[in-house]
Coordinates of C-alpha atoms in Angstrom, one line a residue:
X1398 CA -29.1 5.4 14.2
X1399 CA -31.2 6.4 17.2
X1400 CA -33.5 9.3 17.9
X1401 CA -36.2 10.7 15.6
X1402 CA -34.2 13.9 14.8
X1403 CA -31.1 11.9 14.0
X1404 CA -33.0 9.4 11.8
X1405 CA -34.6 12.2 9.9
X1406 CA -31.3 14.0 9.3
X1407 CA -29.5 10.8 8.4
X1408 CA -32.2 9.7 6.0
X1409 CA -32.3 13.1 4.3
X1410 CA -28.5 13.2 4.0
X1411 CA -28.3 9.7 2.5
X1412 CA -31.1 10.7 0.1
X1413 CA -29.4 13.8 -1.0
X1414 CA -26.1 11.9 -1.5
X1415 CA -27.9 9.3 -3.6
X1416 CA -29.4 12.0 -5.9
X1417 CA -26.2 14.0 -6.2
X1418 CA -23.3 11.5 -6.0
X1419 CA -22.5 7.8 -6.5
X1420 CA -23.0 7.0 -2.8
X1421 CA -26.2 5.0 -2.9
X1422 CA -28.1 2.2 -1.1
X1423 CA -27.6 0.4 2.2
X1424 CA -23.9 0.0 1.7
X1425 CA -23.4 3.8 1.4
X1426 CA -25.5 4.5 4.5
X1427 CA -23.6 1.9 6.5
X1428 CA -20.2 3.4 5.5
X1429 CA -21.3 6.9 6.6
X1430 CA -22.6 5.6 9.9
X1431 CA -19.4 3.6 10.6
X1432 CA -17.1 6.5 9.8
X1433 CA -18.9 8.7 12.3
X1434 CA -19.0 5.9 14.9
X1435 CA -15.3 5.1 14.6
X1436 CA -14.3 8.8 14.7
X1437 CA -16.6 9.3 17.7
X1438 CA -18.7 11.9 15.9
X1439 CA -22.5 12.0 16.4
X1440 CA -25.0 11.0 13.7
X1441 CA -26.2 14.6 13.9
X1442 CA -23.0 15.6 12.1
X1443 CA -23.7 13.4 9.1
X1444 CA -24.7 16.5 7.0
X1445 CA -21.2 17.9 7.5
X1446 CA -19.7 14.7 6.3
X1447 CA -21.9 14.8 3.3
X1448 CA -20.8 18.4 2.6
X1449 CA -17.1 17.3 2.9
X1450 CA -17.6 14.4 0.5
X1451 CA -19.3 16.6 -2.2
X1452 CA -16.8 19.4 -1.9
X1453 CA -13.9 17.0 -2.3
X1454 CA -15.6 15.0 -5.0
X1455 CA -16.1 18.2 -7.0
X1456 CA -12.5 19.3 -6.7
X1457 CA -10.4 16.1 -6.9
X1458 CA -10.0 13.2 -9.3
X1459 CA -11.9 11.0 -7.0
X1460 CA -15.6 10.1 -6.7
X1461 CA -17.5 10.5 -3.5
X1462 CA -17.9 6.7 -3.1
X1463 CA -14.1 6.2 -3.5
X1464 CA -13.5 9.0 -0.9
X1465 CA -15.9 7.5 1.6
X1466 CA -14.4 4.0 1.1
X1467 CA -10.9 5.4 1.8
X1468 CA -12.2 7.4 4.7
X1469 CA -13.6 4.3 6.3
X1470 CA -10.3 2.4 6.0
X1471 CA -8.2 5.3 7.3
X1472 CA -10.7 5.9 10.2
X1473 CA -10.0 2.4 11.5
X1474 CA -6.4 3.3 12.3
X1475 CA -6.8 7.0 13.0
X1476 CA -9.8 7.2 15.2
X1477 CA -7.8 6.5 18.4
X1478 CA -5.6 9.5 17.6
X1479 CA -8.5 12.0 17.6
X1480 CA -8.6 12.6 13.9
X1481 CA -11.8 14.3 12.7
X1482 CA -13.9 13.4 9.7
X1483 CA -12.8 16.6 8.0
X1484 CA -9.2 15.7 8.3
X1485 CA -9.6 12.1 7.2
X1486 CA -11.8 12.9 4.2
X1487 CA -9.4 15.5 3.1
X1488 CA -6.5 13.1 3.3
X1489 CA -8.6 10.4 1.7
X1490 CA -9.5 12.5 -1.4
X1491 CA -5.8 13.2 -1.9
X1492 CA -4.8 9.5 -1.6
X1493 CA -7.5 8.4 -4.0
X1494 CA -6.5 11.1 -6.5
X1495 CA -2.9 9.8 -6.3
X1496 CA -4.1 6.3 -7.2
X1497 CA -3.6 4.8 -3.8
X1498 CA -5.5 1.7 -2.7
X1499 CA -7.5 1.9 0.5
X1500 CA -6.1 -1.1 2.3
X1501 CA -2.5 -0.4 1.4
X1502 CA -2.7 3.3 2.2
X1503 CA -4.5 2.7 5.4
X1504 CA -1.8 0.3 6.6
X1505 CA 0.9 2.8 5.8
X1506 CA -0.8 5.9 7.3
X1507 CA -1.9 4.0 10.4
X1508 CA 1.6 2.6 11.0
X1509 CA 3.1 6.1 10.7
X1510 CA 0.7 7.5 13.4
X1511 CA 1.4 4.6 15.7
X1512 CA 5.2 4.8 15.2
X1513 CA 5.4 8.5 16.0
X1514 CA 3.1 8.1 19.0
X1515 CA 5.2 5.2 20.4
X1516 CA 8.5 7.1 19.9
X1517 CA 7.1 10.1 21.7
X1518 CA 5.8 8.1 24.6
X1519 CA 9.0 6.0 25.1
X1520 CA 11.4 8.9 24.6
X1521 CA 15.1 8.1 24.4
X1522 CA 17.3 8.2 21.3
X1523 CA 14.5 7.8 18.8
X1524 CA 12.6 10.7 20.2
X1525 CA 15.8 12.9 20.2
X1526 CA 16.4 12.0 16.5
X1527 CA 12.8 12.9 15.8
X1528 CA 13.4 16.2 17.4
X1529 CA 16.4 16.8 15.2
X1530 CA 14.3 16.1 12.2
X1531 CA 11.6 18.5 13.2
X1532 CA 14.0 21.1 14.5
X1533 CA 12.3 21.2 17.9
X1534 CA 12.3 19.3 21.2
X1535 CA 10.7 15.9 21.6
X1536 CA 8.5 17.4 24.3
X1537 CA 7.2 20.1 21.9
X1538 CA 6.5 17.5 19.2
X1539 CA 4.6 15.3 21.7
X1540 CA 2.5 18.3 22.8
X1541 CA 1.7 19.1 19.2
X1542 CA 0.9 15.5 18.4
X1543 CA -1.5 15.3 21.4
X1544 CA -3.2 18.4 20.2
X1545 CA -3.4 17.6 16.5
X1546 CA -1.9 14.3 15.4
X1547 CA -2.7 14.8 11.8
X1548 CA -0.8 18.1 11.6
X1549 CA 2.2 16.5 13.3
X1550 CA 2.2 13.6 10.8
X1551 CA 1.9 15.9 7.9
X1552 CA 4.9 17.9 9.2
X1553 CA 6.8 14.7 9.6
X1554 CA 6.2 13.7 5.9
X1555 CA 7.2 17.2 4.9
X1556 CA 10.5 16.7 6.6
X1557 CA 10.9 13.4 4.8
X1558 CA 10.2 15.0 1.5
X1559 CA 12.7 17.7 2.2
X1560 CA 15.3 15.0 2.6
X1561 CA 15.0 14.3 -1.1
X1562 CA 16.7 11.0 -2.1
X1563 CA 17.5 10.3 1.5
X1564 CA 13.8 10.4 2.4
X1565 CA 13.6 6.6 2.3
X1566 CA 16.5 6.4 4.8
X1567 CA 14.7 8.8 7.1
X1568 CA 11.6 6.6 7.1
X1569 CA 13.7 3.5 7.8
X1570 CA 15.5 5.3 10.7
X1571 CA 12.2 5.3 12.5
X1572 CA 11.2 1.8 11.6
X1573 CA 8.9 2.8 8.7
X1574 CA 9.7 0.3 5.9
X1575 CA 8.0 -2.4 3.9
X1576 CA 5.9 -2.5 0.7
X1577 CA 3.0 -0.5 2.0
X1578 CA 5.3 2.3 3.3
X1579 CA 7.4 2.5 0.1
X1580 CA 4.3 2.6 -2.1
X1581 CA 2.4 5.2 -0.2
X1582 CA 4.4 7.6 2.0
X1583 CA 6.9 9.0 -0.5
X1584 CA 4.1 9.7 -3.0
X1585 CA 2.0 11.4 -0.3
X1586 CA 5.0 13.3 1.1
X1587 CA 5.7 14.7 -2.4
X1588 CA 2.1 16.0 -2.7
X1589 CA 1.4 17.5 0.7
X1590 CA 0.3 20.7 -1.1
X1591 CA -2.8 18.7 -2.2
X1592 CA -3.6 18.0 1.5
X1593 CA -3.4 21.7 2.3
X1594 CA -5.7 22.4 -0.6
X1595 CA -8.2 19.8 0.5
X1596 CA -8.2 21.2 4.0
X1597 CA -8.8 24.7 2.7
X1598 CA -11.7 23.4 0.6
X1599 CA -13.2 21.6 3.6
X1600 CA -13.2 24.8 5.6
X1601 CA -15.8 26.2 3.2
X1602 CA -17.8 23.0 2.7
X1603 CA -21.1 24.1 4.5
X1604 CA -24.1 23.7 2.2
X1605 CA -22.3 21.9 -0.6
X1606 CA -24.5 18.8 -0.4
X1607 CA -27.7 20.7 -0.4
X1608 CA -26.6 22.9 -3.4
X1609 CA -25.5 19.8 -5.3
X1610 CA -28.6 17.8 -4.7
X1611 CA -30.8 20.8 -5.7
X1612 CA -28.8 21.1 -8.8
X1613 CA -29.3 17.4 -9.5
X1614 CA -33.0 17.7 -8.9
X1615 CA -33.3 20.6 -11.3
X1616 CA -31.4 18.6 -13.9
X1617 CA -33.6 15.6 -13.4
X1618 CA -36.7 17.6 -13.7
X1619 CA -35.4 19.2 -16.9
X1620 CA -34.5 15.7 -18.3
X1621 CA -38.0 14.5 -17.3
X1622 CA -39.7 17.3 -19.1
X1623 CA -37.6 16.7 -22.2
X1624 CA -38.5 13.0 -22.1
X1625 CA -42.2 13.8 -21.7
X1626 CA -42.1 16.2 -24.6
X1627 CA -40.3 13.7 -26.8
X1628 CA -42.8 11.0 -25.9
X1629 CA -45.7 13.3 -26.7
X1630 CA -44.2 14.1 -30.1
X1631 CA -43.8 10.4 -30.8
X1632 CA -47.4 9.7 -29.9
X1633 CA -48.6 12.5 -32.2
X1634 CA -46.4 11.2 -35.1
X1635 CA -47.5 7.6 -34.6
X1636 CA -51.1 8.7 -34.2
X1637 CA -51.1 10.7 -37.4
X1638 CA -49.7 7.6 -39.3
X1639 CA -52.1 5.1 -37.8
X1640 CA -55.3 7.2 -37.8
X1641 CA -56.1 6.7 -41.6
X1642 CA -55.8 2.9 -41.1
X1643 CA -58.0 3.1 -38.0
X1644 CA -60.7 5.1 -39.9
X1645 CA -60.6 2.6 -42.8
X1646 CA -61.0 -0.2 -40.3
X1647 CA -63.9 1.3 -38.5
X1648 CA -65.7 2.0 -41.9
X1649 CA -65.2 -1.6 -42.9
X1650 CA -66.5 -2.8 -39.6
X1651 CA -69.5 -0.6 -39.9
X1652 CA -70.6 -2.2 -43.2
X1653 CA -70.9 -5.6 -41.4
X1654 CA -73.0 -4.2 -38.6

């Protein structure tokens, strides 16, 4: 992390995440920095990433540390397709909530992006069949993919889900098969409404981390006050019990002096 302003913002964001979530320590900081680096987003956007993680962690059955771990794995395969941290964190939260493992899910999702990209670049029969699946020309699909690859892949999975029991055959038609595919893509395809929900939440993420960390700080201060009051009460109780013994001891000691 370079630049005074970037260091200050990065440090503050990591500190707020540590107080409000389970993303802590050097490992958490490295994961955040790597995600932004892989997705070619500046360190100065780290607060936005923090907002996204808190927003999703509060609304999905996934902890912030689980989401950032999945995000890092997915980013390794999606960075070259121009995916943003908002898109990847949204997808990550859904995958975690569906019980998907980072390595397996990353392999399946990355392969899907690469396969669609290769088909659209090469053209030919595969591209024509892809056009039939989408109900549009291969040229239009390629243009859409170049503009927003994530949306195109989500639409592809939607078409797969619409095929029902034949969805697996649709995947195989385009070379998408194997354990990682069969365990990840059908499950995701059947839950694309969660992806849309996550993206809607992300659109209103601004300030989520600050609000959550302030709430945690207030809660910590309240707990601290309660602990201090309890400790004071204990000291008073113990003092009242011990004081007679201390007075007797001092009186005995005085007789020898």
